[in-house]
Amino acid sequence: MKNLLIIGILLFSTSIFGQEELDPDKYYAESKTVFIESKVYQKQRELQIFIPDEYVWKKEKEFKVLYLFDAQNTRIFNYISGNVQLLSMNTIEPVIIVGVVTEDRWDEFLPRNNHEETLERYEPPMGHADKLIEHVQTEIEPYLKKNYRVQDYRLAIGHSLGATFITYASMKTDNLFDYNILLSPNYNYDKKQFVERFKEFLKTDLTKNKEFYFVNGYGDKYEKEFDEPLQEVIKTLESSDNEKIKWNYKKLDIDNHGLIWLGVYNGLLNWKK
C-alpha cells in the first residue's frame, strides 16, 4: 500500500511538473512544415515554421512573428533561420519565423497594373497581391494565434518581387507589417508605380509606426534596373516629415541580384532595438 502511494505521488508530481523538467543541455528549436486549408486559394497552402528554443523555456512569453516570402526555397528559409538564431544569442530577441511558400510570384506578389504596356513583360496571371494579403490576414494569422503564443507585431523579409509585395501590403493595411526588410525591391514595375505609391503613402495618417529597411547592390541587370526607382523613393523619404514612417538604407558591395539576401543580417541588426 505504501509503495502504491509513493508511485501515485510520483505520477502526480510528473503530471504537474513534467513540463518544467527540461534538459539544460538540449536545444529545443524546431522547424516544421504545415499545410492549412485556404478558402482564398481554394486549396491547401504550405507554410515553413521555425519555433525558437526560447519558446519552450519561457512558457508565458508571447513572441513576435517574422514573415519570410519565397520560403519554397529551403536554402533561403534555412539561411534566414540561421541568421535569426545566431543574432538571437545576444543581439536581437528571438522570433517565430513563418515562411510563406510561393507558387506564382507574378500573380501573388504584384498589385494590379495601371498601364497596358506592363503586360508585355508580366504576362497573366498576375496582379493579385490583394489575394495574398487576404490569405495572410484571414487564414495564416488566425492559424498562428490559435496554435502559438504570438504578439501583434510582425516583421517581414522579401527579395525582389517579394520585397515589392511586402511594401504593398505594408501600405495597404494597418497591421501588416511593422518592420520591413526589403532586398532589392522592384519599384520599376508598371512604370514606377511604387514611386508614386510612396508619395501618397507619406501623406497617410497612420495609427502605428511603419519601418522600412532598404538594401540593394549594383552591377547586374536587375540591380541596375531597380536602383533608379529605389533612389527616387529614398529621395521622397528624405523630404518627408511623417514621424510614423521610419526608414534606413544600405548599399551593399554586391554585384549579383541573387546574393542580396546577404543584406538580411544588416536588416536584423538595424531592428535590434
Coordinates of C-alpha atoms in Angstrom, one line a residue:
M1 CA 0.0 0.0 0.0
K2 CA 2.8 2.3 0.9
N3 CA 4.6 1.6 -2.4
L4 CA 1.4 2.3 -4.3
L5 CA 1.1 5.6 -2.5
I6 CA 4.6 6.6 -3.4
I7 CA 4.1 5.6 -7.1
G8 CA 0.9 7.7 -7.1
I9 CA 2.7 10.7 -5.7
L10 CA 5.5 10.4 -8.3
L11 CA 2.9 10.1 -11.1
F12 CA 1.1 13.2 -9.8
S13 CA 4.4 15.1 -9.5
T14 CA 5.3 14.2 -13.1
S15 CA 2.0 15.4 -14.4
I16 CA 2.2 18.7 -12.6
F17 CA 5.9 19.4 -13.0
G18 CA 6.9 17.3 -16.1
Q19 CA 6.8 20.3 -18.4
E20 CA 9.4 22.0 -16.2
E21 CA 11.8 19.1 -16.4
L22 CA 13.7 20.4 -19.4
D23 CA 17.2 19.3 -20.3
P24 CA 19.5 22.3 -19.9
D25 CA 21.9 20.9 -22.5
K26 CA 19.2 20.3 -25.1
Y27 CA 18.4 22.8 -27.9
Y28 CA 14.6 22.8 -28.4
A29 CA 14.3 25.0 -31.5
E30 CA 12.2 23.3 -34.2
S31 CA 11.4 23.7 -37.9
K32 CA 8.3 22.2 -39.3
T33 CA 6.2 22.1 -42.5
V34 CA 2.4 22.7 -42.1
F35 CA -0.4 22.8 -44.5
I36 CA -3.5 25.0 -44.0
E37 CA -6.8 24.8 -45.9
S38 CA -7.2 28.0 -47.8
K39 CA -10.6 29.3 -48.9
V40 CA -8.9 32.2 -50.5
Y41 CA -6.9 29.9 -52.9
Q42 CA -9.4 27.0 -52.8
K43 CA -6.6 24.5 -51.9
Q44 CA -4.0 23.7 -49.3
R45 CA -1.2 26.2 -48.8
E46 CA 2.2 25.4 -47.3
L47 CA 4.0 27.2 -44.5
Q48 CA 7.5 26.6 -43.2
I49 CA 7.6 27.5 -39.5
F50 CA 10.6 27.9 -37.1
I51 CA 10.0 27.9 -33.4
P52 CA 12.9 29.2 -31.3
D53 CA 14.4 27.4 -28.3
E54 CA 13.2 30.2 -26.0
Y55 CA 9.6 29.3 -26.9
V56 CA 10.0 26.1 -24.9
W57 CA 11.8 27.6 -22.0
K58 CA 9.6 30.7 -21.5
K59 CA 6.1 29.2 -21.3
E60 CA 4.3 32.5 -20.6
K61 CA 6.1 34.6 -23.2
E62 CA 4.5 35.7 -26.5
F63 CA 6.7 36.1 -29.5
K64 CA 6.9 38.5 -32.4
V65 CA 6.5 36.9 -35.9
L66 CA 8.8 37.2 -38.8
Y67 CA 7.2 36.5 -42.2
L68 CA 9.5 35.3 -44.9
F69 CA 8.3 35.2 -48.5
D70 CA 9.7 32.8 -51.1
A71 CA 10.0 30.1 -48.4
Q72 CA 9.6 27.4 -51.1
N73 CA 13.4 27.7 -51.4
T74 CA 14.6 25.6 -48.4
R75 CA 18.1 27.1 -48.6
I76 CA 16.7 30.6 -48.2
F77 CA 14.5 29.6 -45.3
N78 CA 17.5 27.9 -43.6
Y79 CA 19.6 31.0 -44.2
I80 CA 17.1 33.3 -42.6
S81 CA 16.6 30.9 -39.7
G82 CA 20.3 30.7 -39.2
N83 CA 20.7 34.4 -39.1
V84 CA 17.9 34.8 -36.6
Q85 CA 19.2 32.0 -34.4
L86 CA 22.8 33.4 -34.4
L87 CA 21.7 37.0 -33.6
S88 CA 19.2 36.0 -31.0
M89 CA 22.0 34.6 -28.9
N90 CA 22.9 38.0 -27.7
T91 CA 21.7 40.8 -30.1
I92 CA 18.0 40.5 -31.2
E93 CA 15.1 39.0 -29.4
P94 CA 14.0 35.5 -30.7
V95 CA 11.1 35.4 -33.1
I96 CA 8.8 32.8 -34.7
I97 CA 9.5 32.6 -38.4
V98 CA 6.7 31.9 -40.8
G99 CA 7.8 31.1 -44.3
V100 CA 5.1 31.6 -46.9
V101 CA 5.6 29.2 -49.8
T102 CA 5.1 31.0 -53.1
E103 CA 3.5 29.2 -56.1
D104 CA 3.4 32.0 -58.6
R105 CA 5.5 35.2 -57.9
W106 CA 3.9 37.4 -60.6
D107 CA 0.4 36.5 -59.5
E108 CA 0.9 36.6 -55.8
F109 CA 3.4 39.4 -55.3
L110 CA 2.3 42.1 -57.8
P111 CA -0.6 44.5 -57.5
R112 CA -2.7 45.2 -60.5
N113 CA -1.1 47.2 -63.3
N114 CA -2.1 50.6 -64.3
H115 CA -0.5 50.5 -67.8
E116 CA -1.3 48.1 -70.6
E117 CA 2.4 48.0 -71.6
T118 CA 3.2 46.3 -68.4
L119 CA 1.5 43.1 -69.7
E120 CA 4.2 42.9 -72.4
R121 CA 6.7 41.9 -69.7
Y122 CA 4.4 40.4 -67.0
E123 CA 2.0 38.0 -68.6
P124 CA -1.2 37.0 -66.9
P125 CA -2.0 35.5 -64.5
M126 CA -0.5 38.4 -62.5
G127 CA -1.6 41.3 -60.2
H128 CA -3.4 39.5 -57.4
A129 CA -1.3 40.7 -54.4
D130 CA -4.6 41.6 -52.5
K131 CA -5.4 37.9 -52.6
L132 CA -2.2 37.1 -50.7
I133 CA -2.8 39.8 -48.2
E134 CA -6.3 38.3 -47.6
H135 CA -4.7 34.9 -47.2
V136 CA -2.2 36.2 -44.6
Q137 CA -4.8 38.2 -42.6
T138 CA -7.7 35.8 -42.6
E139 CA -6.1 32.4 -42.7
I140 CA -2.4 32.5 -41.6
E141 CA -2.8 34.9 -38.8
P142 CA -5.8 33.1 -37.2
Y143 CA -3.8 29.8 -37.5
L144 CA -0.8 31.3 -35.7
K145 CA -2.9 32.8 -33.0
K146 CA -4.7 29.5 -32.4
N147 CA -1.6 27.4 -32.3
Y148 CA 1.2 29.6 -30.9
R149 CA 1.8 32.4 -28.4
V150 CA 2.3 35.3 -30.8
Q151 CA 2.4 39.1 -30.3
D152 CA 0.6 41.5 -32.6
Y153 CA 3.9 42.7 -34.1
R154 CA 5.2 41.4 -37.4
L155 CA 8.5 41.7 -39.3
A156 CA 8.7 40.8 -43.0
I157 CA 11.6 39.9 -45.3
G158 CA 11.3 39.8 -49.1
H159 CA 13.6 39.8 -52.1
S160 CA 12.9 41.5 -55.4
L161 CA 9.2 41.0 -56.2
G162 CA 8.8 39.6 -52.6
A163 CA 10.0 42.9 -51.3
T164 CA 7.6 44.6 -53.7
F165 CA 4.7 42.7 -52.2
I166 CA 5.8 43.5 -48.6
T167 CA 5.9 47.2 -49.5
Y168 CA 2.4 47.0 -51.0
A169 CA 1.0 45.0 -48.0
S170 CA 2.5 47.4 -45.5
M171 CA 1.0 50.4 -47.3
K172 CA -2.4 48.8 -47.8
T173 CA -3.0 47.6 -44.3
D174 CA -2.7 49.0 -40.7
N175 CA -1.3 45.7 -39.2
L176 CA 1.0 44.3 -42.0
F177 CA 3.9 44.8 -41.5
D178 CA 5.7 46.7 -38.7
Y179 CA 9.3 46.3 -39.8
N180 CA 10.1 45.5 -43.4
I181 CA 13.5 44.2 -44.7
L182 CA 13.3 45.0 -48.4
L183 CA 16.1 43.3 -50.5
S184 CA 16.4 45.0 -53.9
P185 CA 12.7 45.7 -54.3
N186 CA 11.3 46.0 -57.8
Y187 CA 9.9 49.5 -57.8
N188 CA 10.3 49.8 -61.6
Y189 CA 7.2 47.7 -62.0
D190 CA 4.4 49.2 -64.1
K191 CA 6.2 52.4 -65.0
K192 CA 7.5 53.0 -61.4
Q193 CA 4.1 52.5 -59.8
F194 CA 5.7 52.3 -56.4
V195 CA 7.5 55.6 -56.6
E196 CA 4.0 57.2 -56.8
R197 CA 2.7 55.0 -54.1
F198 CA 5.3 56.1 -51.7
K199 CA 4.5 59.8 -52.4
E200 CA 0.9 59.1 -51.5
F201 CA 1.7 56.8 -48.5
L202 CA 3.8 59.5 -46.9
K203 CA 0.6 61.7 -46.6
T204 CA -1.2 58.9 -44.7
D205 CA -2.3 59.5 -41.1
L206 CA -1.0 56.2 -39.8
T207 CA -2.2 54.7 -36.5
K208 CA 1.1 52.9 -35.8
N209 CA 4.7 53.1 -36.9
K210 CA 5.9 51.5 -40.1
E211 CA 9.7 50.9 -40.6
F212 CA 11.4 50.1 -43.9
Y213 CA 15.0 48.9 -44.3
F214 CA 16.1 49.0 -47.9
V215 CA 19.1 47.1 -49.3
N216 CA 20.4 46.8 -52.8
G217 CA 23.6 46.4 -54.7
Y218 CA 25.0 47.2 -58.2
G219 CA 26.2 45.7 -61.4
D220 CA 23.9 43.1 -62.9
K221 CA 20.9 43.9 -65.0
Y222 CA 18.3 43.6 -62.2
E223 CA 20.3 45.7 -59.7
K224 CA 20.8 48.4 -62.4
E225 CA 17.1 48.4 -63.3
F226 CA 15.8 48.5 -59.8
D227 CA 18.3 51.0 -58.4
E228 CA 16.9 54.2 -60.2
P229 CA 13.3 54.0 -58.8
L230 CA 14.6 53.0 -55.4
Q231 CA 16.8 56.1 -55.3
E232 CA 13.7 58.1 -56.2
V233 CA 11.9 56.5 -53.2
I234 CA 14.8 57.3 -50.9
K235 CA 14.7 61.0 -52.0
T236 CA 11.0 61.1 -51.4
L237 CA 11.5 59.7 -47.9
E238 CA 14.3 62.1 -47.2
S239 CA 11.9 65.0 -47.8
S240 CA 9.1 63.6 -45.6
D241 CA 8.2 64.8 -42.2
N242 CA 5.8 61.8 -41.4
E243 CA 7.0 60.8 -38.0
K244 CA 5.2 57.4 -38.2
I245 CA 7.3 56.3 -41.1
K246 CA 10.9 55.3 -40.2
W247 CA 13.5 54.1 -42.7
N248 CA 17.1 53.2 -43.4
Y249 CA 19.0 52.3 -46.5
K250 CA 22.2 50.4 -47.2
K251 CA 24.1 50.0 -50.4
L252 CA 26.0 46.7 -50.5
D253 CA 29.2 45.9 -52.4
I254 CA 27.4 43.1 -54.2
D255 CA 27.0 42.8 -57.9
N256 CA 24.6 39.9 -58.0
H257 CA 20.9 40.3 -57.6
G258 CA 20.6 36.8 -56.2
L259 CA 23.1 37.5 -53.4
I260 CA 21.3 40.5 -52.0
W261 CA 19.9 38.0 -49.4
L262 CA 23.2 38.7 -47.6
G263 CA 21.6 42.1 -46.5
V264 CA 19.3 40.2 -44.1
Y265 CA 22.0 40.3 -41.5
N266 CA 22.2 44.1 -41.7
G267 CA 18.4 44.4 -41.6
L268 CA 18.2 42.3 -38.5
L269 CA 20.9 44.3 -36.8
N270 CA 19.1 47.5 -37.6
W271 CA 16.0 46.2 -36.0
K272 CA 17.8 45.0 -32.8
K273 CA 16.1 47.7 -30.6

